[in-house]
PDB file of C-alpha atoms in Angstrom:
ATOM      1  CA  MET U   1     117.084 164.003  77.018  1.00 40.00           C
ATOM      2  CA  ASP U   2     114.732 165.266  74.900  1.00 38.00           C
ATOM      3  CA  LYS U   3     115.426 162.287  72.391  1.00 37.00           C
ATOM      4  CA  ILE U   4     114.590 160.196  75.145  1.00 36.00           C
ATOM      5  CA  VAL U   5     110.905 161.938  75.819  1.00 37.00           C
ATOM      6  CA  ARG U   6     110.534 162.811  71.675  1.00 39.00           C
ATOM      7  CA  ASN U   7     107.504 160.901  71.528  1.00 41.00           C
ATOM      8  CA  TYR U   8     105.816 161.679  74.477  1.00 36.00           C
ATOM      9  CA  SER U   9     102.431 163.551  74.730  1.00 35.00           C
ATOM     10  CA  SER U  10     100.877 164.941  77.931  1.00 35.00           C
ATOM     11  CA  GLY U  11      97.343 164.157  76.117  1.00 36.00           C
ATOM     12  CA  LEU U  12      95.591 165.904  79.120  1.00 36.00           C
ATOM     13  CA  LEU U  13      93.552 168.488  76.922  1.00 37.00           C
ATOM     14  CA  PHE U  14      92.760 171.422  79.417  1.00 37.00           C
ATOM     15  CA  ALA U  15      95.346 169.225  81.344  1.00 39.00           C
ATOM     16  CA  PHE U  16      92.430 170.525  80.417  1.00 40.00           C
ATOM     17  CA  GLY U  17      93.776 171.472  82.032  1.00 40.00           C
ATOM     18  CA  LEU U  18      90.328 172.729  81.829  1.00 39.00           C
ATOM     19  CA  THR U  19      90.106 172.768  85.929  1.00 36.00           C
ATOM     20  CA  ALA U  20      87.490 175.473  85.793  1.00 34.00           C
ATOM     21  CA  ALA U  21      84.361 174.501  88.486  1.00 32.00           C
ATOM     22  CA  THR U  22      81.653 174.870  90.771  1.00 31.00           C
ATOM     23  CA  ALA U  23      83.361 176.121  93.675  1.00 33.00           C
ATOM     24  CA  ILE U  24      84.512 179.278  91.293  1.00 35.00           C
ATOM     25  CA  VAL U  25      81.348 180.380  90.673  1.00 35.00           C
ATOM     26  CA  PRO U  26      81.795 183.739  93.254  1.00 35.00           C
ATOM     27  CA  GLY U  27      78.364 185.660  94.392  1.00 34.00           C
ATOM     28  CA  ILE U  28      75.391 182.880  95.891  1.00 28.00           C
ATOM     29  CA  ALA U  29      72.756 185.062  96.820  1.00 31.00           C
ATOM     30  CA  PHE U  30      70.262 183.803  99.454  1.00 28.00           C
ATOM     31  CA  ALA U  31      66.404 184.401  99.406  1.00 34.00           C
ATOM     32  CA  GLN U  32      63.862 183.261 101.890  1.00 34.00           C
ATOM     33  CA  ASN U  33      60.849 180.757 101.243  1.00 38.00           C
ATOM     34  CA  GLN U  34      57.815 183.081 102.474  1.00 39.00           C
ATOM     35  CA  SER U  35      55.260 180.243 102.013  1.00 39.00           C
ATOM     36  CA  PRO U  36      52.833 181.344 105.922  1.00 40.00           C
ATOM     37  CA  ALA U  37      52.648 176.970 105.926  1.00 42.00           C
ATOM     38  CA  LYS U  38      56.134 176.555 106.144  1.00 39.00           C
ATOM     39  CA  ALA U  39      58.964 177.293 107.714  1.00 41.00           C
ATOM     40  CA  ALA U  40      61.602 180.097 106.264  1.00 43.00           C
ATOM     41  CA  VAL U  41      63.947 177.911 104.266  1.00 42.00           C
ATOM     42  CA  PRO U  42      67.197 179.602 102.278  1.00 40.00           C
ATOM     43  CA  VAL U  43      66.886 179.155  98.869  1.00 38.00           C
ATOM     44  CA  MET U  44      70.747 179.695  96.680  1.00 36.00           C
ATOM     45  CA  GLU U  45      70.199 181.812  93.840  1.00 40.00           C
ATOM     46  CA  ALA U  46      73.168 181.731  91.689  1.00 48.00           C
ATOM     47  CA  ASP U  47      74.459 185.390  90.532  1.00 62.00           C
ATOM     48  CA  PRO U  48      73.740 186.217  86.708  1.00 69.00           C
ATOM     49  CA  SER U  49      76.830 187.387  85.734  1.00 72.00           C
ATOM     50  CA  VAL U  50      77.990 183.301  85.796  1.00 81.00           C
ATOM     51  CA  LYS U  51      75.381 182.814  83.236  1.00 91.00           C
ATOM     52  CA  PRO U  52      78.016 183.840  80.469  1.00 93.00           C
ATOM     53  CA  LEU U  53      80.472 181.035  81.636  1.00 92.00           C
ATOM     54  CA  GLU U  54      77.777 178.404  81.501  1.00 92.00           C
ATOM     55  CA  SER U  55      76.684 179.194  78.015  1.00 95.00           C
ATOM     56  CA  GLY U  56      80.149 179.861  76.644  1.00 96.00           C
ATOM     57  CA  TYR U  57      81.492 176.175  78.164  1.00 95.00           C
ATOM     58  CA  LYS U  58      77.775 174.944  76.372  1.00 95.00           C
ATOM     59  CA  HIS U  59      78.767 176.513  72.780  1.00 97.00           C
ATOM     60  CA  LEU U  60      82.137 175.274  73.075  1.00 96.00           C
ATOM     61  CA  TYR U  61      81.339 171.812  73.407  1.00 96.00           C
ATOM     62  CA  GLU U  62      78.845 172.334  70.401  1.00 96.00           C
ATOM     63  CA  LEU U  63      82.312 173.301  68.874  1.00 96.00           C
ATOM     64  CA  ASN U  64      80.513 177.267  68.282  1.00 97.00           C
ATOM     65  CA  PHE U  65      84.072 178.742  69.193  1.00 97.00           C
ATOM     66  CA  ASP U  66      83.435 182.211  68.442  1.00 97.00           C
ATOM     67  CA  ALA U  67      79.951 182.318  70.482  1.00 98.00           C
ATOM     68  CA  ALA U  68      82.326 180.728  73.320  1.00 97.00           C
ATOM     69  CA  ARG U  69      84.679 183.772  72.882  1.00 98.00           C
ATOM     70  CA  LYS U  70      81.897 185.828  73.217  1.00 97.00           C
ATOM     71  CA  ASP U  71      80.290 184.849  76.054  1.00 97.00           C
ATOM     72  CA  PHE U  72      83.610 184.152  77.702  1.00 97.00           C
ATOM     73  CA  GLN U  73      84.436 188.000  77.161  1.00 97.00           C
ATOM     74  CA  ALA U  74      81.315 189.419  78.305  1.00 96.00           C
ATOM     75  CA  TYR U  75      82.322 187.180  81.728  1.00 96.00           C
ATOM     76  CA  GLU U  76      85.728 188.752  82.203  1.00 96.00           C
ATOM     77  CA  LYS U  77      84.183 192.404  81.816  1.00 95.00           C
ATOM     78  CA  ALA U  78      80.917 191.377  84.425  1.00 94.00           C
ATOM     79  CA  ARG U  79      83.749 189.426  86.718  1.00 94.00           C
ATOM     80  CA  PRO U  80      87.379 191.179  85.673  1.00 94.00           C
ATOM     81  CA  ASP U  81      88.723 189.917  88.978  1.00 93.00           C
ATOM     82  CA  ASP U  82      87.781 186.178  87.950  1.00 94.00           C
ATOM     83  CA  PRO U  83      90.980 184.707  86.318  1.00 95.00           C
ATOM     84  CA  MET U  84      88.716 181.870  85.053  1.00 93.00           C
ATOM     85  CA  GLY U  85      87.003 184.564  82.299  1.00 95.00           C
ATOM     86  CA  LYS U  86      90.511 184.890  80.407  1.00 96.00           C
ATOM     87  CA  ALA U  87      91.411 181.032  80.976  1.00 94.00           C
ATOM     88  CA  SER U  88      88.232 179.659  79.541  1.00 94.00           C
ATOM     89  CA  GLU U  89      88.940 181.913  76.776  1.00 97.00           C
ATOM     90  CA  ALA U  90      92.318 180.841  76.221  1.00 95.00           C
ATOM     91  CA  ALA U  91      90.334 177.116  76.396  1.00 93.00           C
ATOM     92  CA  SER U  92      88.447 178.404  73.554  1.00 96.00           C
ATOM     93  CA  TYR U  93      91.394 178.781  71.726  1.00 97.00           C
ATOM     94  CA  LEU U  94      93.279 175.866  71.678  1.00 93.00           C
ATOM     95  CA  PHE U  95      90.100 173.362  71.853  1.00 93.00           C
ATOM     96  CA  GLU U  96      88.989 174.867  68.652  1.00 96.00           C
ATOM     97  CA  GLN U  97      92.800 174.458  67.365  1.00 94.00           C
ATOM     98  CA  PHE U  98      92.595 170.949  68.881  1.00 91.00           C
ATOM     99  CA  ASN U  99      88.827 170.272  66.769  1.00 93.00           C
ATOM    100  CA  ALA U 100      91.027 171.343  63.848  1.00 93.00           C
ATOM    101  CA  LYS U 101      93.993 169.111  63.872  1.00 91.00           C
ATOM    102  CA  GLY U 102      91.292 166.156  65.212  1.00 90.00           C
ATOM    103  CA  VAL U 103      92.999 165.754  68.470  1.00 87.00           C
ATOM    104  CA  LEU U 104      89.842 164.441  70.380  1.00 86.00           C
ATOM    105  CA  THR U 105      89.334 161.391  67.983  1.00 89.00           C
ATOM    106  CA  SER U 106      89.750 157.772  68.283  1.00 89.00           C
ATOM    107  CA  GLU U 107      92.008 157.953  64.887  1.00 89.00           C
ATOM    108  CA  PHE U 108      94.083 160.227  66.761  1.00 85.00           C
ATOM    109  CA  PHE U 109      93.673 159.140  70.343  1.00 81.00           C
ATOM    110  CA  LEU U 110      94.076 155.122  69.394  1.00 84.00           C
ATOM    111  CA  SER U 111      97.283 155.917  67.419  1.00 81.00           C
ATOM    112  CA  ASP U 112     100.713 155.263  69.294  1.00 75.00           C
ATOM    113  CA  ASP U 113     102.290 157.554  66.655  1.00 77.00           C
ATOM    114  CA  LYS U 114      99.889 160.522  66.781  1.00 76.00           C
ATOM    115  CA  PHE U 115      98.640 160.073  70.276  1.00 71.00           C
ATOM    116  CA  LEU U 116     102.527 159.455  71.483  1.00 68.00           C
ATOM    117  CA  GLY U 117     103.940 162.243  69.457  1.00 73.00           C
ATOM    118  CA  GLY U 118     101.338 164.824  68.691  1.00 76.00           C
ATOM    119  CA  VAL U 119      99.976 166.514  65.732  1.00 83.00           C
ATOM    120  CA  GLU U 120     100.949 166.978  61.943  1.00 87.00           C
ATOM    121  CA  GLY U 121     103.181 170.530  61.569  1.00 86.00           C
ATOM    122  CA  SER U 122     105.992 172.315  62.887  1.00 87.00           C
ATOM    123  CA  ALA U 123     106.345 174.605  65.852  1.00 85.00           C
ATOM    124  CA  ALA U 124     105.925 177.562  63.387  1.00 90.00           C
ATOM    125  CA  GLN U 125     103.357 176.451  61.489  1.00 91.00           C
ATOM    126  CA  ASN U 126     100.881 175.428  64.680  1.00 88.00           C
ATOM    127  CA  LYS U 127     101.761 178.604  66.887  1.00 92.00           C
ATOM    128  CA  ASN U 128      98.767 179.490  68.359  1.00 94.00           C
ATOM    129  CA  ALA U 129      99.206 183.211  69.369  1.00 96.00           C
ATOM    130  CA  PRO U 130      95.680 184.310  70.308  1.00 97.00           C
ATOM    131  CA  PHE U 131      95.748 181.245  73.051  1.00 97.00           C
ATOM    132  CA  LEU U 132      99.482 181.896  74.496  1.00 96.00           C
ATOM    133  CA  GLU U 133      98.515 185.535  75.500  1.00 97.00           C
ATOM    134  CA  ALA U 134      95.109 184.627  76.911  1.00 97.00           C
ATOM    135  CA  ASN U 135      96.301 182.304  78.767  1.00 96.00           C
ATOM    136  CA  ASN U 136      99.455 183.547  79.920  1.00 97.00           C
ATOM    137  CA  ALA U 137      96.562 186.972  80.934  1.00 97.00           C
ATOM    138  CA  ALA U 138      94.841 183.750  83.107  1.00 97.00           C
ATOM    139  CA  ARG U 139      97.809 182.876  84.780  1.00 96.00           C
ATOM    140  CA  GLU U 140      99.335 185.950  85.774  1.00 97.00           C
ATOM    141  CA  GLN U 141      95.921 186.933  87.381  1.00 97.00           C
ATOM    142  CA  ALA U 142      95.701 183.447  89.272  1.00 96.00           C
ATOM    143  CA  LYS U 143      99.391 184.076  90.434  1.00 97.00           C
ATOM    144  CA  ALA U 144      98.329 187.530  92.588  1.00 97.00           C
ATOM    145  CA  ARG U 145      95.301 185.606  93.802  1.00 97.00           C
ATOM    146  CA  VAL U 146      97.667 182.643  95.082  1.00 97.00           C
ATOM    147  CA  LYS U 147     100.196 185.339  95.760  1.00 97.00           C
ATOM    148  CA  ALA U 148      97.285 186.794  98.307  1.00 97.00           C
ATOM    149  CA  ASN U 149      95.950 183.713  99.404  1.00 97.00           C
ATOM    150  CA  PRO U 150      97.816 180.028  98.972  1.00 95.00           C
ATOM    151  CA  LYS U 151      94.744 178.835  99.459  1.00 94.00           C
ATOM    152  CA  ASP U 152      92.679 180.303  97.002  1.00 95.00           C
ATOM    153  CA  LEU U 153      90.717 177.668  95.546  1.00 93.00           C
ATOM    154  CA  GLN U 154      89.881 179.636  92.580  1.00 91.00           C
ATOM    155  CA  GLY U 155      93.288 180.969  91.650  1.00 94.00           C
ATOM    156  CA  LEU U 156      94.464 177.381  92.300  1.00 94.00           C
ATOM    157  CA  LEU U 157      91.978 175.609  90.015  1.00 89.00           C
ATOM    158  CA  VAL U 158      93.360 178.150  87.121  1.00 92.00           C
ATOM    159  CA  LEU U 159      97.003 177.716  87.750  1.00 93.00           C
ATOM    160  CA  THR U 160      95.721 174.012  86.908  1.00 88.00           C
ATOM    161  CA  LEU U 161      93.892 174.763  83.677  1.00 86.00           C
ATOM    162  CA  ALA U 162      96.359 176.958  82.420  1.00 90.00           C
ATOM    163  CA  ASP U 163      99.575 175.077  83.244  1.00 89.00           C
ATOM    164  CA  GLY U 164      97.511 172.244  81.845  1.00 84.00           C
ATOM    165  CA  MET U 165      96.409 173.570  78.813  1.00 87.00           C
ATOM    166  CA  GLU U 166      99.729 175.187  77.990  1.00 88.00           C
ATOM    167  CA  SER U 167     101.439 171.168  78.617  1.00 83.00           C
ATOM    168  CA  ASP U 168      98.883 169.609  76.096  1.00 81.00           C
ATOM    169  CA  TYR U 169      99.941 172.919  73.669  1.00 86.00           C
ATOM    170  CA  ASP U 170     103.741 172.010  74.374  1.00 83.00           C
ATOM    171  CA  ALA U 171     103.663 168.709  74.012  1.00 78.00           C
ATOM    172  CA  LEU U 172     100.825 167.946  70.764  1.00 80.00           C
ATOM    173  CA  ILE U 173     100.805 171.265  69.614  1.00 87.00           C
ATOM    174  CA  ILE U 174     104.761 172.065  68.770  1.00 86.00           C
ATOM    175  CA  LYS U 175     106.009 169.207  69.978  1.00 78.00           C
ATOM    176  CA  LYS U 176     108.477 170.767  72.710  1.00 79.00           C
ATOM    177  CA  GLN U 177     107.979 167.319  75.032  1.00 70.00           C
ATOM    178  CA  LEU U 178     110.365 168.624  77.870  1.00 70.00           C
ATOM    179  CA  ASP U 179     108.794 171.691  78.014  1.00 74.00           C
ATOM    180  CA  GLY U 180     105.396 170.395  78.279  1.00 73.00           C
ATOM    181  CA  LEU U 181     106.530 168.165  81.094  1.00 74.00           C
ATOM    182  CA  THR U 182     107.328 170.953  83.410  1.00 79.00           C
ATOM    183  CA  MET U 183     104.062 172.218  82.651  1.00 81.00           C
ATOM    184  CA  MET U 184     102.803 169.015  83.361  1.00 78.00           C
ATOM    185  CA  ARG U 185     104.183 168.484  87.057  1.00 80.00           C
ATOM    186  CA  HIS U 186     103.470 172.379  88.044  1.00 84.00           C
ATOM    187  CA  ALA U 187      99.447 170.976  86.632  1.00 83.00           C
ATOM    188  CA  GLU U 188      99.768 167.833  88.832  1.00 83.00           C
ATOM    189  CA  ALA U 189     100.606 169.555  92.260  1.00 88.00           C
ATOM    190  CA  GLU U 190      98.178 172.418  91.639  1.00 92.00           C
ATOM    191  CA  ALA U 191      95.243 169.840  91.122  1.00 88.00           C
ATOM    192  CA  ASN U 192      96.666 168.002  94.112  1.00 90.00           C
ATOM    193  CA  ALA U 193      96.554 171.445  95.865  1.00 94.00           C
ATOM    194  CA  VAL U 194      92.728 171.902  94.838  1.00 93.00           C
ATOM    195  CA  LEU U 195      91.730 168.361  96.370  1.00 92.00           C
ATOM    196  CA  ALA U 196      93.314 169.098  99.036  1.00 95.00           C
ATOM    197  CA  ILE U 197      91.006 171.808  99.958  1.00 94.00           C
ATOM    198  CA  ASP U 198      88.005 171.055  98.459  1.00 92.00           C
ATOM    199  CA  PRO U 199      87.936 166.945  97.817  1.00 91.00           C
ATOM    200  CA  SER U 200      84.197 167.700  95.968  1.00 88.00           C
ATOM    201  CA  GLU U 201      85.960 169.491  93.376  1.00 85.00           C
ATOM    202  CA  GLN U 202      85.850 166.650  91.144  1.00 84.00           C
ATOM    203  CA  ASP U 203      87.278 168.829  87.669  1.00 82.00           C
ATOM    204  CA  ALA U 204      91.169 168.990  89.042  1.00 82.00           C
ATOM    205  CA  ASN U 205      90.872 165.144  88.623  1.00 82.00           C
ATOM    206  CA  VAL U 206      90.703 165.736  84.892  1.00 83.00           C
ATOM    207  CA  ALA U 207      94.307 166.733  85.056  1.00 75.00           C
ATOM    208  CA  LEU U 208      94.889 164.316  87.703  1.00 76.00           C
ATOM    209  CA  GLY U 209      93.790 161.373  85.640  1.00 80.00           C
ATOM    210  CA  MET U 210      94.762 162.168  81.993  1.00 76.00           C
ATOM    211  CA  SER U 211      98.523 162.361  83.499  1.00 72.00           C
ATOM    212  CA  ASN U 212      98.043 159.354  85.007  1.00 74.00           C
ATOM    213  CA  TYR U 213      96.736 157.635  82.003  1.00 79.00           C
ATOM    214  CA  VAL U 214      99.129 158.922  79.605  1.00 73.00           C
ATOM    215  CA  ILE U 215     101.996 158.363  81.279  1.00 70.00           C
ATOM    216  CA  GLY U 216     100.853 154.889  82.026  1.00 71.00           C
ATOM    217  CA  CYS U 217     100.494 154.131  78.004  1.00 72.00           C
ATOM    218  CA  LEU U 218     104.167 154.825  77.866  1.00 66.00           C
ATOM    219  CA  PRO U 219     106.969 152.075  77.594  1.00 55.00           C
ATOM    220  CA  SER U 220     108.091 151.393  80.682  1.00 57.00           C
ATOM    221  CA  PHE U 221     111.587 152.963  80.482  1.00 46.00           C
ATOM    222  CA  LYS U 222     109.906 156.196  79.343  1.00 57.00           C
ATOM    223  CA  ARG U 223     107.893 155.613  82.675  1.00 52.00           C
ATOM    224  CA  ALA U 224     110.791 155.197  84.601  1.00 48.00           C
ATOM    225  CA  PHE U 225     112.858 158.089  83.095  1.00 51.00           C
ATOM    226  CA  LEU U 226     109.897 160.128  84.268  1.00 55.00           C
ATOM    227  CA  TRP U 227     109.233 158.384  87.782  1.00 53.00           C
ATOM    228  CA  PHE U 228     113.291 160.135  88.205  1.00 49.00           C
ATOM    229  CA  GLY U 229     111.649 163.373  87.347  1.00 56.00           C
ATOM    230  CA  GLY U 230     108.534 163.242  90.057  1.00 60.00           C
ATOM    231  CA  LEU U 231     106.136 162.269  87.286  1.00 59.00           C
ATOM    232  CA  HIS U 232     104.228 158.880  87.901  1.00 61.00           C
ATOM    233  CA  GLY U 233     101.698 156.956  85.890  1.00 64.00           C
ATOM    234  CA  ASP U 234      99.242 154.320  86.356  1.00 74.00           C
ATOM    235  CA  ARG U 235      96.806 153.911  83.990  1.00 82.00           C
ATOM    236  CA  ILE U 236      94.270 151.995  85.913  1.00 86.00           C
ATOM    237  CA  ARG U 237      94.175 154.745  88.260  1.00 84.00           C
ATOM    238  CA  GLY U 238      94.139 157.770  85.988  1.00 83.00           C
ATOM    239  CA  MET U 239      90.687 156.189  84.402  1.00 90.00           C
ATOM    240  CA  GLU U 240      89.283 156.059  88.269  1.00 90.00           C
ATOM    241  CA  GLN U 241      89.793 159.537  88.489  1.00 87.00           C
ATOM    242  CA  MET U 242      88.593 160.331  85.083  1.00 88.00           C
ATOM    243  CA  GLN U 243      85.562 158.306  85.991  1.00 92.00           C
ATOM    244  CA  SER U 244      84.873 160.611  88.865  1.00 91.00           C
ATOM    245  CA  ALA U 245      85.225 164.007  86.698  1.00 90.00           C
ATOM    246  CA  ALA U 246      83.050 162.333  84.601  1.00 92.00           C
ATOM    247  CA  GLU U 247      80.321 161.501  87.369  1.00 93.00           C
ATOM    248  CA  HIS U 248      80.655 164.458  89.493  1.00 90.00           C
ATOM    249  CA  GLY U 249      82.527 167.372  87.579  1.00 87.00           C
ATOM    250  CA  HIS U 250      80.882 170.662  86.539  1.00 86.00           C
ATOM    251  CA  TYR U 251      82.919 172.726  83.823  1.00 86.00           C
ATOM    252  CA  LEU U 252      84.857 169.823  82.756  1.00 86.00           C
ATOM    253  CA  GLN U 253      82.387 166.890  83.050  1.00 91.00           C
ATOM    254  CA  PRO U 254      81.127 166.702  79.046  1.00 93.00           C
ATOM    255  CA  PHE U 255      85.071 166.662  78.495  1.00 90.00           C
ATOM    256  CA  ALA U 256      86.210 163.842  80.693  1.00 91.00           C
ATOM    257  CA  LYS U 257      83.736 161.995  79.146  1.00 94.00           C
ATOM    258  CA  VAL U 258      84.909 162.014  76.189  1.00 92.00           C
ATOM    259  CA  MET U 259      88.605 161.175  77.043  1.00 88.00           C
ATOM    260  CA  LEU U 260      87.111 158.223  79.349  1.00 92.00           C
ATOM    261  CA  ALA U 261      85.700 157.074  76.360  1.00 94.00           C
ATOM    262  CA  LEU U 262      88.568 157.158  74.344  1.00 90.00           C
ATOM    263  CA  ALA U 263      90.762 155.736  76.688  1.00 90.00           C
ATOM    264  CA  TYR U 264      87.705 152.687  76.717  1.00 92.00           C
ATOM    265  CA  GLU U 265      88.394 152.480  73.139  1.00 92.00           C
ATOM    266  CA  ARG U 266      92.253 152.280  73.874  1.00 87.00           C
ATOM    267  CA  GLU U 267      91.562 149.531  76.660  1.00 89.00           C
ATOM    268  CA  HIS U 268      89.098 147.360  74.020  1.00 91.00           C
ATOM    269  CA  LYS U 269      86.246 147.755  76.166  1.00 93.00           C
ATOM    270  CA  PRO U 270      83.746 149.666  73.369  1.00 93.00           C
ATOM    271  CA  GLU U 271      80.554 149.349  75.119  1.00 95.00           C
ATOM    272  CA  ARG U 272      81.686 151.506  78.398  1.00 94.00           C
ATOM    273  CA  ALA U 273      82.852 153.947  75.210  1.00 95.00           C
ATOM    274  CA  LYS U 274      78.781 153.742  73.782  1.00 95.00           C
ATOM    275  CA  GLU U 275      77.258 154.581  77.208  1.00 96.00           C
ATOM    276  CA  LEU U 276      79.744 157.971  77.302  1.00 96.00           C
ATOM    277  CA  LEU U 277      79.278 158.494  73.617  1.00 96.00           C
ATOM    278  CA  SER U 278      75.711 157.689  73.567  1.00 97.00           C
ATOM    279  CA  GLU U 279      75.398 160.726  76.412  1.00 96.00           C
ATOM    280  CA  LEU U 280      77.407 163.172  74.923  1.00 96.00           C
ATOM    281  CA  ALA U 281      75.641 162.903  71.584  1.00 96.00           C
ATOM    282  CA  ILE U 282      72.633 163.424  72.958  1.00 96.00           C
ATOM    283  CA  GLN U 283      73.530 166.567  75.042  1.00 95.00           C
ATOM    284  CA  PHE U 284      75.749 168.037  72.188  1.00 96.00           C
ATOM    285  CA  PRO U 285      73.296 167.233  69.008  1.00 95.00           C
ATOM    286  CA  ASP U 286      75.147 169.725  67.295  1.00 93.00           C
ATOM    287  CA  ASN U 287      78.843 168.432  67.701  1.00 95.00           C
ATOM    288  CA  PRO U 288      79.479 166.060  64.555  1.00 95.00           C
ATOM    289  CA  VAL U 289      82.453 164.574  66.289  1.00 94.00           C
ATOM    290  CA  PHE U 290      80.103 162.769  69.551  1.00 94.00           C
ATOM    291  CA  ALA U 291      77.948 161.491  66.510  1.00 94.00           C
ATOM    292  CA  ARG U 292      80.899 160.225  64.311  1.00 94.00           C
ATOM    293  CA  GLU U 293      82.842 158.915  66.748  1.00 94.00           C
ATOM    294  CA  LEU U 294      79.212 157.128  68.783  1.00 95.00           C
ATOM    295  CA  ALA U 295      78.771 155.594  65.332  1.00 94.00           C
ATOM    296  CA  ILE U 296      82.516 154.192  64.769  1.00 93.00           C
ATOM    297  CA  VAL U 297      81.955 152.554  68.329  1.00 93.00           C
ATOM    298  CA  ASN U 298      78.901 150.907  66.917  1.00 89.00           C
ATOM    299  CA  ASN U 299      80.031 149.708  63.667  1.00 83.00           C
ATOM    300  CA  PRO U 300      84.264 150.215  63.620  1.00 73.00           C
ATOM    301  CA  THR U 301      83.976 150.196  59.569  1.00 69.00           C
ATOM    302  CA  CYS U 302      81.567 152.792  59.372  1.00 65.00           C
ATOM    303  CA  CYS U 303      83.523 155.677  58.787  1.00 62.00           C
ATOM    304  CA  LYS U 304      86.836 154.981  57.480  1.00 53.00           C
ATOM    305  CA  ASN U 305      87.531 156.420  54.670  1.00 51.00           C
TER     306      ASN U 305
END
């Protein structure tokens, strides 16, 4: 069975997993507009403890991983009850490894051998102990929340994130495809549960979109095998889900944009990819990957070695 899916890769980056979302932001306070000329209107004021989480993701997309972890760890201290802090720390370790391996590039994404086969190096060489430790801690914390309340949105989001990231880690980094499939199945179920509770939680669509797209890219006999295993693929539907996350997501919105841009390149739609990469290059000017990918879309021969 493992031989059948040896070249399979979840490609879900954060399934990325990273399904942190606006719904997880805790502690909204209300203030009153005291203007005598107007009726009192409630005004939402964000809990300041959330600021390190926001800035941490900004640093993450700028590829400043040490600064991102510093912010995420500050959030963990400020909100020890929230598993999102530890999950975000785990994401920083995995994203750093993806960056080092060139996963978020057209060179990787447009090559079937790499896209469906994983990164270079053996499992032992690629083992990411800090990621596994932080991700397992986040998962256990989230499980406790969901056990106490099966509809705990924050707990379900973190489980989606943790299982999605581990699916990517298994399939892309240590090349244990069957383990990756198991984690992907969990992430899909959790993402669907999130959207059933709150359809506006569009970060969850990153997991569903990448799952649909990657499986939809596999040869038909492998898709049939996965179908019997409960995993279905639809490239078009996957891109629609990523588009929704790219338009309405929160923490994962930039990630959805880059993954959708790379998918457009695979689909031979460079103009659509150019729009998204232009937005990312402007939003994160310190990220050289976005600028380089935009240059490649504009001139495919510009950055060839």
